[in-house]
Coordinates of C-alpha atoms and ligand atoms in Angstrom, one line a residue:
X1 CA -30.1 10.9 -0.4
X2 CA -27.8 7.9 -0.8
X3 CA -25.2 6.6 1.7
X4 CA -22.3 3.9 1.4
X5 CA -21.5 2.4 4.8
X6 CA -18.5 0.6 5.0
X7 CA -18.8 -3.2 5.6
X8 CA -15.5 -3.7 7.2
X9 CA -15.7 -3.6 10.6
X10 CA -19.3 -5.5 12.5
X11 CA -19.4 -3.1 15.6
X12 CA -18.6 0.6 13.4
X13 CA -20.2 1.9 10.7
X14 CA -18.7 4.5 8.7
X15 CA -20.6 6.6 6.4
X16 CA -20.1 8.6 2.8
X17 CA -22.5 10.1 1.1
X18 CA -23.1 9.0 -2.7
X19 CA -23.4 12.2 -4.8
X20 CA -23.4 10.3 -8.4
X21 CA -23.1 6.5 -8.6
X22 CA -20.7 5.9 -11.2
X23 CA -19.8 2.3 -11.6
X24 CA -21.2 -1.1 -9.9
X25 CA -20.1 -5.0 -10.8
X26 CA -18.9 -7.6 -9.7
X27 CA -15.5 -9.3 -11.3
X28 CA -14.6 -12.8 -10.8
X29 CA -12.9 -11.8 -7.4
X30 CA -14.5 -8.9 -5.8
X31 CA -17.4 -6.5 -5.9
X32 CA -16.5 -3.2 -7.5
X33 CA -18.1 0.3 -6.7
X34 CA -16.9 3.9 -8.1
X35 CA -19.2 6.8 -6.9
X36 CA -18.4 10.2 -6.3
X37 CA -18.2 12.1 -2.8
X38 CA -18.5 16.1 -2.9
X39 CA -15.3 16.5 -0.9
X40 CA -13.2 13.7 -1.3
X41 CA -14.4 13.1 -5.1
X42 CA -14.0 9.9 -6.8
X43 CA -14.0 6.8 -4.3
X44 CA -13.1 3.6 -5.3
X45 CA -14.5 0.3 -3.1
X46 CA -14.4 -3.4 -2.8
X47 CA -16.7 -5.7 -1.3
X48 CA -17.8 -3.0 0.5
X49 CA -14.4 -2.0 1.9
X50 CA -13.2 2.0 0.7
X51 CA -9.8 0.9 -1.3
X52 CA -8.8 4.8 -2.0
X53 CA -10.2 8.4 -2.5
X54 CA -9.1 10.8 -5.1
X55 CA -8.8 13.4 -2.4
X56 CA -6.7 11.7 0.0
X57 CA -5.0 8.8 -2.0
X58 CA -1.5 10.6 -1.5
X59 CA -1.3 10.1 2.6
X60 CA -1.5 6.4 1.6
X61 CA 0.3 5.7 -1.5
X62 CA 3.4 8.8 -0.6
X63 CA 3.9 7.0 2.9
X64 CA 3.8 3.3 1.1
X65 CA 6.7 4.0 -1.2
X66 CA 9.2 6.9 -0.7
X67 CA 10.1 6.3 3.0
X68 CA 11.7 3.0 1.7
X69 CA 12.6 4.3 -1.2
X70 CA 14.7 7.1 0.1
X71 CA 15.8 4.6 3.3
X72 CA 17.2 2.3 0.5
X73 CA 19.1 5.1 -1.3
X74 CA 19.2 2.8 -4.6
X75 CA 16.4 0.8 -5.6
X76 CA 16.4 -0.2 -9.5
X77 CA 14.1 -2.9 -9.2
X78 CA 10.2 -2.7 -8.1
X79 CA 7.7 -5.1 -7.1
X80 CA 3.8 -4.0 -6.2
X81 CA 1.5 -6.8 -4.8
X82 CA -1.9 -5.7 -5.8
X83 CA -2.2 -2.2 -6.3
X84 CA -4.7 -2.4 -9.3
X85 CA -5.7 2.0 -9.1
X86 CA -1.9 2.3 -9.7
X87 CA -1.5 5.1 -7.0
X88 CA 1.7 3.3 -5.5
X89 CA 3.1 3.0 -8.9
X90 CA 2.8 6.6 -10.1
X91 CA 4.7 7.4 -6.5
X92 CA 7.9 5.0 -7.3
X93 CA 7.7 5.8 -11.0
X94 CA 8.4 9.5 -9.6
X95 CA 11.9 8.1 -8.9
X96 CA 15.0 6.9 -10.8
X97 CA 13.8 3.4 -11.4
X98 CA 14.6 1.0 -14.3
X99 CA 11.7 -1.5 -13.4
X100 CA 8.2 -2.2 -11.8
X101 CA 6.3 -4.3 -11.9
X102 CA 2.6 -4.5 -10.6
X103 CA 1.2 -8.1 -9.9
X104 CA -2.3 -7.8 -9.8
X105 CA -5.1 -10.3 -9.0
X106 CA -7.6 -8.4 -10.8
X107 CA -7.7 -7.1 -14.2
X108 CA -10.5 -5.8 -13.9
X109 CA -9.5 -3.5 -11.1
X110 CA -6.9 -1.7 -13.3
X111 CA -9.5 -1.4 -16.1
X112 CA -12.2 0.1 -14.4
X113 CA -9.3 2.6 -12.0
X114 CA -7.8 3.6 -16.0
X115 CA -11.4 4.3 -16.9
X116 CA -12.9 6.2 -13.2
X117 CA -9.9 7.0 -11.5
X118 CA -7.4 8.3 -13.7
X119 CA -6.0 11.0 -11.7
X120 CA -4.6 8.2 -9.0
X121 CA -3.2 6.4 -11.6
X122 CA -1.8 9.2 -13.6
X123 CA 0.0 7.7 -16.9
X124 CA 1.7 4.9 -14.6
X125 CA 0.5 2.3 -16.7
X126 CA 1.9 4.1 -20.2
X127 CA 4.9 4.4 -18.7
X128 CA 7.8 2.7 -20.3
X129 CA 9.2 1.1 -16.9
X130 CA 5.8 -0.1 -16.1
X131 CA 5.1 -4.2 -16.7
X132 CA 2.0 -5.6 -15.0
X133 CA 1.7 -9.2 -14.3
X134 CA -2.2 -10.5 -13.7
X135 CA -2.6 -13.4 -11.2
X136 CA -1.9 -14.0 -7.3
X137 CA 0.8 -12.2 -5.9
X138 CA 2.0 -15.3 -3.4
X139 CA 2.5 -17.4 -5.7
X140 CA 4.4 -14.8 -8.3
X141 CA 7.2 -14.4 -5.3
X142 CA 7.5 -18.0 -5.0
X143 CA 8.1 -18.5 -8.8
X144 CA 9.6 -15.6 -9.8
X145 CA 13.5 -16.0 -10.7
X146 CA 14.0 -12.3 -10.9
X147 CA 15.3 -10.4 -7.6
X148 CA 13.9 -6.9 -6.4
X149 CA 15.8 -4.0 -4.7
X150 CA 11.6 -3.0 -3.4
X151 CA 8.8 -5.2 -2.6
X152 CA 5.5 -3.0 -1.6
X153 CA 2.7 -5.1 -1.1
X154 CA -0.9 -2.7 -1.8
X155 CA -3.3 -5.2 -0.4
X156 CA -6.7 -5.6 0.2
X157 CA -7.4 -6.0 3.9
X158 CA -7.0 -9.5 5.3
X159 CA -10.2 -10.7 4.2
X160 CA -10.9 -12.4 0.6
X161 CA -8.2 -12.8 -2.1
X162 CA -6.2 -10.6 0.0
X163 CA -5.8 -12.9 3.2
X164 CA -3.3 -14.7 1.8
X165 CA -0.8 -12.0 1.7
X166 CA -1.1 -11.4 5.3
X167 CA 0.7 -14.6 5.8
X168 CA 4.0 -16.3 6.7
X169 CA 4.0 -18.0 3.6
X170 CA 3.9 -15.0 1.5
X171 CA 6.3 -13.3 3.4
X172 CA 9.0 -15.8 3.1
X173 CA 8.0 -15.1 -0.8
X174 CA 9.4 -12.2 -0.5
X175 CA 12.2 -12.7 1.0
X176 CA 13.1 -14.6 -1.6
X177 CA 12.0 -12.8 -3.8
X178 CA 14.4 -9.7 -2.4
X179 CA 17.9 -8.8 -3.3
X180 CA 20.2 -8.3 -0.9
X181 CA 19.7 -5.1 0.9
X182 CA 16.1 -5.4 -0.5
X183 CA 13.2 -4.5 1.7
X184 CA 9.3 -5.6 1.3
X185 CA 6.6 -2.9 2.5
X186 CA 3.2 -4.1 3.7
X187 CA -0.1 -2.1 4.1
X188 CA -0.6 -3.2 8.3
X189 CA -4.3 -1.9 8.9
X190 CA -5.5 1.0 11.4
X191 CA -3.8 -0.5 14.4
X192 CA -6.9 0.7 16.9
X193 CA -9.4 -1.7 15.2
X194 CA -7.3 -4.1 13.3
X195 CA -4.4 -4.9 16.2
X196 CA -4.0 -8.2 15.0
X197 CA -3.0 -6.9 11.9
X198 CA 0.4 -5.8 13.8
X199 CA 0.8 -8.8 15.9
X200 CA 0.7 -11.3 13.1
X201 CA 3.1 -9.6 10.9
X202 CA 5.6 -9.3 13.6
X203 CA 6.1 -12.6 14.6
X204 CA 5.8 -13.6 10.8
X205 CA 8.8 -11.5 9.7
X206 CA 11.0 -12.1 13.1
X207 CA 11.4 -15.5 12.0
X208 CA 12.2 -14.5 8.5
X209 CA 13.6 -10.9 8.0
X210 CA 17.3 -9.8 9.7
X211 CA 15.2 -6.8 10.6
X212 CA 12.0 -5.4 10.9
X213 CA 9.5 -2.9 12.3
X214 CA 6.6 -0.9 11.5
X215 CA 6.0 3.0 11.0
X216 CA 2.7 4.6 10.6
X217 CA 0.8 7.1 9.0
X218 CA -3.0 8.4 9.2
X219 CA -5.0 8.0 6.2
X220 CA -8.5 9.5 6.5
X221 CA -10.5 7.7 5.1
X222 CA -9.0 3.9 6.7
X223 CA -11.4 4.8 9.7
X224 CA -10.3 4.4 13.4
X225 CA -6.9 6.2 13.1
X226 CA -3.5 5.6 12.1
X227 CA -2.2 3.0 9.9
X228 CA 0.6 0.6 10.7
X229 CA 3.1 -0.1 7.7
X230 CA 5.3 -3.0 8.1
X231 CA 8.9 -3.1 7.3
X232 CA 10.7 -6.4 6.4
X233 CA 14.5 -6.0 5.4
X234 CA 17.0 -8.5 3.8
X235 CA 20.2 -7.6 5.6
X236 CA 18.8 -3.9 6.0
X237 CA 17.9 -2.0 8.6
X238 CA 15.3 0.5 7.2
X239 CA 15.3 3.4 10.3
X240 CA 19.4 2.8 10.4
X241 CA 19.4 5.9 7.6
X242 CA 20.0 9.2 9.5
X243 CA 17.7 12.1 8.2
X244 CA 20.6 13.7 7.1
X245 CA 20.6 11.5 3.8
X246 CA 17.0 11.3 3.8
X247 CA 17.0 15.3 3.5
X248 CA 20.0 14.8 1.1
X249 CA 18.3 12.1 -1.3
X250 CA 14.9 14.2 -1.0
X251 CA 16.1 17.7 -2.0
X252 CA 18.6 15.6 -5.1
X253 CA 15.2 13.9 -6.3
X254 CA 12.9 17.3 -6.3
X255 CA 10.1 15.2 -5.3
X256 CA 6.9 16.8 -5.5
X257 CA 4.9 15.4 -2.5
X258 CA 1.8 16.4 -0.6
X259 CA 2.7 14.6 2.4
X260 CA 6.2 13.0 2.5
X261 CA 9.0 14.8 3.7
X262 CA 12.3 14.5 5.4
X263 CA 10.8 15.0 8.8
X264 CA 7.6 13.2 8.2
X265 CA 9.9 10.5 7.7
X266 CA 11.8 10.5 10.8
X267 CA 8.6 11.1 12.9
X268 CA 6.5 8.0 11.1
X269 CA 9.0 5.6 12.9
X270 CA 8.2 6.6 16.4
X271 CA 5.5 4.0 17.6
X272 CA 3.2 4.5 20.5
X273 CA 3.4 2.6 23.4
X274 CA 0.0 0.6 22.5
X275 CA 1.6 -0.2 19.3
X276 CA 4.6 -1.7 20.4
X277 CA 2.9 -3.6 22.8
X278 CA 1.2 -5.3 20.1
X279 CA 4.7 -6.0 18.8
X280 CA 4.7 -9.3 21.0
Ligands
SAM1 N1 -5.1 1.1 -0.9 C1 -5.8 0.0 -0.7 C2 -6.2 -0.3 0.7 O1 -5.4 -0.5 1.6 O2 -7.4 -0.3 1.0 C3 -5.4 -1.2 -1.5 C4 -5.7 -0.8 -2.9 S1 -5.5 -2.0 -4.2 C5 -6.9 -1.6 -5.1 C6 -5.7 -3.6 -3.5 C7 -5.6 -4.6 -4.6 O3 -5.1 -5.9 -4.1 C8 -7.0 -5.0 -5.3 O4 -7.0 -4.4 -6.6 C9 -7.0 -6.5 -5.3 O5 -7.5 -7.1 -6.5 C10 -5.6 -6.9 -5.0 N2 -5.4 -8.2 -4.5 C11 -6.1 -8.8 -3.5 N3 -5.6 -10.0 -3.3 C12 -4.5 -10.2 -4.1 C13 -3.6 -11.3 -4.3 N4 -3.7 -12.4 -3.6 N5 -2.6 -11.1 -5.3 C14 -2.5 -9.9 -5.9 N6 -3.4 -8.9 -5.8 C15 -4.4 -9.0 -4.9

């Protein structure tokens, strides 16, 4: 019998068990692996780090785009950071948008999540509204002229090509990169074994964002508990929306979700006290 054991953490290891081996390369970036799990079916990793499952991709991808979303009320314009399965951008192409676009390191990433994963991708990348733009996502928000209501940055973890976007730099990127009113989203790691994650984001966006926070979520298969996702906003307040217009813009959009909802929403902003200790 085969086992994966995820390389991402020195002191844990956590275990899946490889039922058919599907895909394995390496890209110019990053190693690539596809296998299948019996319960949570296709499972996408790289360099040895679980990127998304076909059974649980919607905690993640639902709680990285329509809390913002909804919290914004009218977002026209999209940017995804990374994001190569294209689970985050089926999510905000489930919304009134006219634009997104997904700047991806990796082409290969997209190729080989069309080709193994394409129930997480869904027909995002047919989709008329859809543009994907191939290179590194720091330097696309420090170039581009164009201004987005939405910034949702789908990272890798802080290690490899991903590190970069984990950093100040960056993040004044996308605050540039934002409209007024605009507000970037950021993938912020399982706060019980990646604490710094929080910590380093916070003091990088109270020097550059009017506000900012964090909200969380578990996704099963980031191991070690609940996720932090950070919240940057451009003269916006992202909690300041009452859940009466989140129930409002939810039930107006018939959104079919697994996990998001009105009161998910409301809950996913309360932090626990370890958490907002690392908020220092
Ligand atoms: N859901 C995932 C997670 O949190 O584990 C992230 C999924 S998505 C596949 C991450 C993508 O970020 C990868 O495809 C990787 O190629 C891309 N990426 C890493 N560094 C990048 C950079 N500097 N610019 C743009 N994309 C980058």
């Amino acid at each position: 019998m085969d086992w994966f054991y995820e390389t991402l953490h020195p002191e844990l290891r956590a275990g899946i068990r490889v039922d058919e081996a599907i895909y394995n390369g390496e890209t110019a970036f990053q190693s690539v692996r596809v296998f299948r799990n019996e319960r949570l079916g296709r499972v996408l990793v790289l360099d040895g780090v679980v990127q998304t499952t076909e059974a649980d991709e919607f905690f993640y991808h639902e709680m990285l785009t329509h809390p913002a979303m909804l919290a914004h009320g009218n977002v026209r314009n999209v940017l995804i950071i990374g994001g190569g399965d294209g689970g985050c951008m089926e999510e905000v192409l489930k919304h009134d948008v006219d634009k997104v676009i997904l700047a991806e390191l990796d082409p290969e990433v997209i190729e080989l999540s069309k080709q193994y994963l394409p129930s997480i991708c869904g027909g995002a990348f047919d989709d008329p509204r859809a543009e994907v733009m191939i290179g590194d996502g720091a330097r696309f928000v420090a170039e581009t002229d164009q201004r987005f209501d939405l910034i949702i940055v789908d990272s890798t973890d802080p290690i490899g090509p991903g590190e970069v976007l984990f950093q100040a730099p960056f993040y004044r990127g996308c605050h540039r990169a934002l409209a007024d009113g605009g507000v970037v989203i950021t993938q912020n790691g399982v706060t019980f074994v990646q604490p710094e994650e929080v910590t380093g984001t916070h003091r990088a966006f109270r020097d550059i964002f009017d506000h900012h926070g964090f909200y969380m979520a578990c996704v099963p298969m980031y191991a070690g508990g609940s996720m932090a996702f950070g919240w940057g906003g451009k003269g916006r307040d992202l909690p300041a929306t009452g859940l009466a217009t989140i129930e409002r813009a939810y039930a107006a959009r018939d959104l079919k979700t697994r996990y998001y909802n009105p009161d998910v929403h409301a809950a996913a902003f309360a932090l626990p006290n370890y958490v907002r200790d690392l908020m220092t």
